[in-house]
DNA sequence: CTTTGGATCGTCT
DNA sequence: GACGATCCAAAGG
């Protein structure tokens, strides 16, 4: 398995998000299949961190596609996004949940609160904690990863023909848009 | 199983 | 100085 090419990320976040389902997120020896995502749309999306233009925090979203935007949420957790679309468009796809594939022991050690394996990666904060993603990974290049750094690959599993769709979770502004996609029936999708 | 409230801090107003 | 793209433990049914 090799990193997906830069061209894969050169799309509007609403188009790319469902294509990310069933792709594999790799961090060192830990691997998880992406089963839930949300699209955020920069200046056209009041819920996006990029809505009001570039700041220190969101700078990565205004760079080239195929990089990781990692931010600190609620003073407690890290959340990871894939930057996509036209450079400087501020588009990104939030990685909301994954199915553990490899490195399960490391994930369990990183998430002692998880009682069952389905609790390891079933949320944006949980996914980052299980895979060890933090602020040091903000800006990481998913196309040309550093040793042990994060990247995305395709193991031959296609995206679902009919993914589940719903409104986005946990936001207050622009909450009406159906820009969340997930693998229907998959037990690792967040609640 | 569902609901509720606390934790905790970087970021932007 | 207020708030947030969340998680978890505790309590109640």
Tab-separated table of C-alpha atoms (C1' of nucleotides) in Angstrom:
chain	number	residue	atom	x	y	z
A	1	UNK	CA	0.000	0.000	0.000
A	2	UNK	CA	1.270	3.460	-0.963
A	3	UNK	CA	0.159	7.014	-0.118
A	4	UNK	CA	-2.682	8.371	-2.241
A	5	UNK	CA	-1.484	10.923	-4.847
A	6	UNK	CA	-1.871	14.681	-4.463
A	7	UNK	CA	-4.499	14.749	-7.213
A	8	UNK	CA	-6.813	12.611	-5.061
A	9	UNK	CA	-7.231	15.558	-2.685
A	10	UNK	CA	-7.866	18.221	-5.337
A	11	UNK	CA	-11.654	18.265	-4.950
A	12	UNK	CA	-14.416	20.147	-3.156
A	13	UNK	CA	-14.718	18.686	0.363
A	14	UNK	CA	-18.304	17.516	-0.327
A	15	UNK	CA	-17.010	15.399	-3.219
A	16	UNK	CA	-13.911	14.095	-1.451
A	17	UNK	CA	-15.491	13.239	1.904
A	18	UNK	CA	-17.471	10.134	0.800
A	19	UNK	CA	-14.453	8.997	-1.264
A	20	UNK	CA	-12.388	8.882	1.945
A	21	UNK	CA	-14.661	6.219	3.418
A	22	UNK	CA	-12.864	2.846	3.637
A	23	UNK	CA	-9.450	4.414	2.985
A	24	UNK	CA	-6.743	3.458	5.514
A	25	UNK	CA	-5.154	5.948	7.923
A	26	UNK	CA	-1.608	4.859	8.802
A	27	UNK	CA	0.503	6.193	11.681
A	28	UNK	CA	3.589	4.074	12.279
A	29	UNK	CA	2.359	0.540	12.899
A	30	UNK	CA	-1.162	1.634	13.795
A	31	UNK	CA	-3.805	1.453	11.066
A	32	UNK	CA	-7.514	2.310	11.013
A	33	UNK	CA	-10.117	2.202	8.241
A	34	UNK	CA	-11.961	5.511	7.897
A	35	UNK	CA	-15.695	4.900	8.492
A	36	UNK	CA	-17.071	8.403	9.212
A	37	UNK	CA	-16.242	11.895	7.842
A	38	UNK	CA	-17.611	15.449	7.635
A	39	UNK	CA	-17.035	18.140	4.985
A	40	UNK	CA	-16.146	21.736	5.925
A	41	UNK	CA	-16.171	24.398	3.226
A	42	UNK	CA	-14.044	27.405	4.155
A	43	UNK	CA	-15.409	30.866	3.440
A	44	UNK	CA	-18.801	29.456	2.375
A	45	UNK	CA	-19.330	27.535	5.630
A	46	UNK	CA	-19.964	29.381	8.934
A	47	UNK	CA	-19.159	26.177	10.830
A	48	UNK	CA	-15.643	25.965	9.337
A	49	UNK	CA	-12.579	27.133	11.230
A	50	UNK	CA	-11.556	28.764	7.929
A	51	UNK	CA	-14.772	30.814	7.617
A	52	UNK	CA	-13.254	34.092	8.796
A	53	UNK	CA	-10.016	33.799	6.857
A	54	UNK	CA	-6.486	32.663	7.750
A	55	UNK	CA	-5.299	32.715	11.361
A	56	UNK	CA	-2.381	31.121	13.122
A	57	UNK	CA	-4.426	28.058	14.042
A	58	UNK	CA	-5.995	27.342	10.643
A	59	UNK	CA	-3.002	28.264	8.455
A	60	UNK	CA	-2.627	24.708	7.132
A	61	UNK	CA	-6.125	24.831	5.606
A	62	UNK	CA	-4.986	27.672	3.334
A	63	UNK	CA	-2.011	25.688	2.038
A	64	UNK	CA	-1.853	22.939	-0.607
A	65	UNK	CA	-4.227	19.937	-0.459
A	66	UNK	CA	-3.156	16.571	0.936
A	67	UNK	CA	-1.924	17.889	4.280
A	68	UNK	CA	-3.300	17.223	7.763
A	69	UNK	CA	-4.967	19.993	9.812
A	70	UNK	CA	-4.911	19.058	13.512
A	71	UNK	CA	-6.530	21.268	16.146
A	72	UNK	CA	-7.098	21.154	19.910
A	73	UNK	CA	-10.747	20.847	20.942
A	74	UNK	CA	-12.482	21.664	24.230
A	75	UNK	CA	-9.127	21.924	25.993
A	76	UNK	CA	-8.986	18.142	26.009
A	77	UNK	CA	-8.762	16.430	22.641
A	78	UNK	CA	-7.093	16.641	19.242
A	79	UNK	CA	-9.070	16.349	15.990
A	80	UNK	CA	-7.665	15.701	12.500
A	81	UNK	CA	-8.793	16.970	9.088
A	82	UNK	CA	-7.637	16.320	5.525
A	83	UNK	CA	-7.043	19.586	3.618
A	84	UNK	CA	-8.477	19.453	0.094
A	85	UNK	CA	-9.730	21.428	-2.893
A	86	UNK	CA	-8.222	24.489	-4.509
A	87	UNK	CA	-5.171	25.790	-2.631
A	88	UNK	CA	-6.240	28.501	-0.165
A	89	UNK	CA	-9.928	27.533	-0.501
A	90	UNK	CA	-9.963	26.482	3.145
A	91	UNK	CA	-11.719	23.196	2.431
A	92	UNK	CA	-11.159	20.215	4.728
A	93	UNK	CA	-12.657	16.855	5.688
A	94	UNK	CA	-12.862	15.982	9.387
A	95	UNK	CA	-11.924	12.364	10.129
A	96	UNK	CA	-14.626	11.407	12.646
A	97	UNK	CA	-14.170	7.675	13.204
A	98	UNK	CA	-12.199	4.622	12.162
A	99	UNK	CA	-12.214	0.840	12.438
A	100	UNK	CA	-9.000	-0.473	14.066
A	101	UNK	CA	-7.000	-2.637	11.636
A	102	UNK	CA	-3.484	-2.968	13.105
A	103	UNK	CA	-1.499	-1.869	16.140
A	104	UNK	CA	-4.429	-2.682	18.426
A	105	UNK	CA	-2.192	-3.098	21.484
A	106	UNK	CA	-0.732	0.389	21.015
A	107	UNK	CA	-4.228	1.818	20.580
A	108	UNK	CA	-5.485	0.151	23.762
A	109	UNK	CA	-2.458	1.479	25.664
A	110	UNK	CA	-3.121	4.993	24.332
A	111	UNK	CA	-6.816	4.828	25.297
A	112	UNK	CA	-7.187	3.179	28.703
A	113	UNK	CA	-10.772	4.469	28.959
A	114	UNK	CA	-11.879	2.283	26.042
A	115	UNK	CA	-13.684	-0.766	27.418
A	116	UNK	CA	-14.246	-2.417	24.036
A	117	UNK	CA	-12.237	-2.238	20.820
A	118	UNK	CA	-15.145	-0.448	19.168
A	119	UNK	CA	-14.504	2.426	21.589
A	120	UNK	CA	-10.916	2.905	20.396
A	121	UNK	CA	-11.523	5.053	17.296
A	122	UNK	CA	-15.280	5.804	17.327
A	123	UNK	CA	-15.012	9.615	17.473
A	124	UNK	CA	-12.724	12.391	16.196
A	125	UNK	CA	-10.932	12.813	19.518
A	126	UNK	CA	-10.757	9.075	20.116
A	127	UNK	CA	-9.296	8.451	16.654
A	128	UNK	CA	-6.443	10.904	17.236
A	129	UNK	CA	-5.767	9.565	20.730
A	130	UNK	CA	-5.709	5.946	19.533
A	131	UNK	CA	-3.350	6.703	16.633
A	132	UNK	CA	-1.195	9.140	18.612
A	133	UNK	CA	-1.976	12.208	16.470
A	134	UNK	CA	-1.343	15.567	18.193
A	135	UNK	CA	-0.448	19.160	17.365
A	136	UNK	CA	2.986	18.066	16.203
A	137	UNK	CA	1.209	16.411	13.245
A	138	UNK	CA	-0.492	19.663	12.182
A	139	UNK	CA	0.630	20.326	8.604
A	140	UNK	CA	1.927	16.784	7.992
A	141	UNK	CA	2.080	15.892	4.286
A	142	UNK	CA	-0.064	12.791	3.677
A	143	UNK	CA	1.366	12.335	0.163
A	144	UNK	CA	5.043	12.290	1.180
A	145	UNK	CA	4.948	11.143	4.809
A	146	UNK	CA	7.906	11.325	7.170
A	147	UNK	CA	9.010	8.042	8.816
A	148	UNK	CA	6.387	7.140	11.381
A	149	UNK	CA	4.252	10.087	10.237
A	150	UNK	CA	0.579	9.931	9.163
A	151	UNK	CA	-0.566	9.038	5.647
A	152	UNK	CA	-3.612	7.673	3.814
A	153	UNK	CA	-3.666	4.596	1.589
A	154	UNK	CA	-6.079	2.424	-0.402
A	155	UNK	CA	-6.032	-1.305	0.405
A	156	UNK	CA	-8.484	-2.172	-2.372
A	157	UNK	CA	-11.672	-1.687	-0.361
A	158	UNK	CA	-13.922	0.658	-2.365
A	159	UNK	CA	-16.059	3.366	-0.727
A	160	UNK	CA	-19.606	2.156	0.039
A	161	UNK	CA	-21.957	2.378	-2.948
A	162	UNK	CA	-24.614	3.887	-0.696
A	163	UNK	CA	-22.996	5.574	2.327
A	164	UNK	CA	-25.085	6.823	5.220
A	165	UNK	CA	-25.678	10.596	5.166
A	166	UNK	CA	-26.720	13.010	7.914
A	167	UNK	CA	-26.261	16.539	9.201
A	168	UNK	CA	-22.946	17.328	10.927
A	169	UNK	CA	-22.531	16.614	14.627
A	170	UNK	CA	-21.648	18.979	17.450
A	171	UNK	CA	-21.943	22.311	15.614
A	172	UNK	CA	-24.370	25.191	16.115
A	173	UNK	CA	-23.911	27.295	12.958
A	174	UNK	CA	-24.821	26.005	9.486
A	175	UNK	CA	-26.121	22.882	11.201
A	176	UNK	CA	-28.698	22.142	8.499
A	177	UNK	CA	-26.327	20.869	5.784
A	178	UNK	CA	-26.175	17.054	5.259
A	179	UNK	CA	-22.397	16.957	5.026
A	180	UNK	CA	-21.628	13.933	7.215
A	181	UNK	CA	-21.023	10.552	5.574
A	182	UNK	CA	-20.475	7.166	7.205
A	183	UNK	CA	-20.280	3.442	6.437
A	184	UNK	CA	-23.830	2.360	7.241
A	185	UNK	CA	-24.052	-0.382	9.834
A	186	UNK	CA	-20.355	-0.214	10.738
A	187	UNK	CA	-19.989	-0.665	14.537
A	188	UNK	CA	-17.159	1.902	14.863
A	189	UNK	CA	-19.248	4.855	13.638
A	190	UNK	CA	-19.678	7.427	16.455
A	191	UNK	CA	-22.970	7.599	18.337
B	1	DC	C1'	-29.916	2.072	27.408
B	2	DT	C1'	-30.290	7.422	27.850
B	3	DT	C1'	-29.367	11.836	29.906
B	4	DT	C1'	-26.568	15.173	32.169
B	5	DG	C1'	-22.808	17.949	33.652
B	6	DG	C1'	-17.804	18.701	34.353
B	7	DA	C1'	-13.177	18.947	32.567
B	8	DT	C1'	-9.832	22.240	30.492
B	9	DC	C1'	-7.269	25.592	27.489
B	10	DG	C1'	-6.030	27.668	22.942
B	11	DT	C1'	-8.013	30.943	20.075
B	12	DC	C1'	-10.184	34.991	18.635
B	13	DT	C1'	-13.303	39.090	19.993
C	1	DG	C1'	-13.554	36.925	28.686
C	2	DA	C1'	-16.519	33.583	26.214
C	3	DC	C1'	-16.738	29.651	23.699
C	4	DG	C1'	-15.954	25.249	21.295
C	5	DA	C1'	-16.055	20.263	14.615
C	6	DT	C1'	-15.521	16.235	22.439
C	7	DC	C1'	-15.270	12.593	25.856
C	8	DC	C1'	-16.423	10.236	29.933
C	9	DA	C1'	-18.230	9.074	34.447
C	10	DA	C1'	-22.207	9.031	37.117
C	11	DA	C1'	-26.950	8.629	37.862
C	12	DG	C1'	-31.535	7.203	36.666
C	13	DG	C1'	-34.966	4.048	34.007
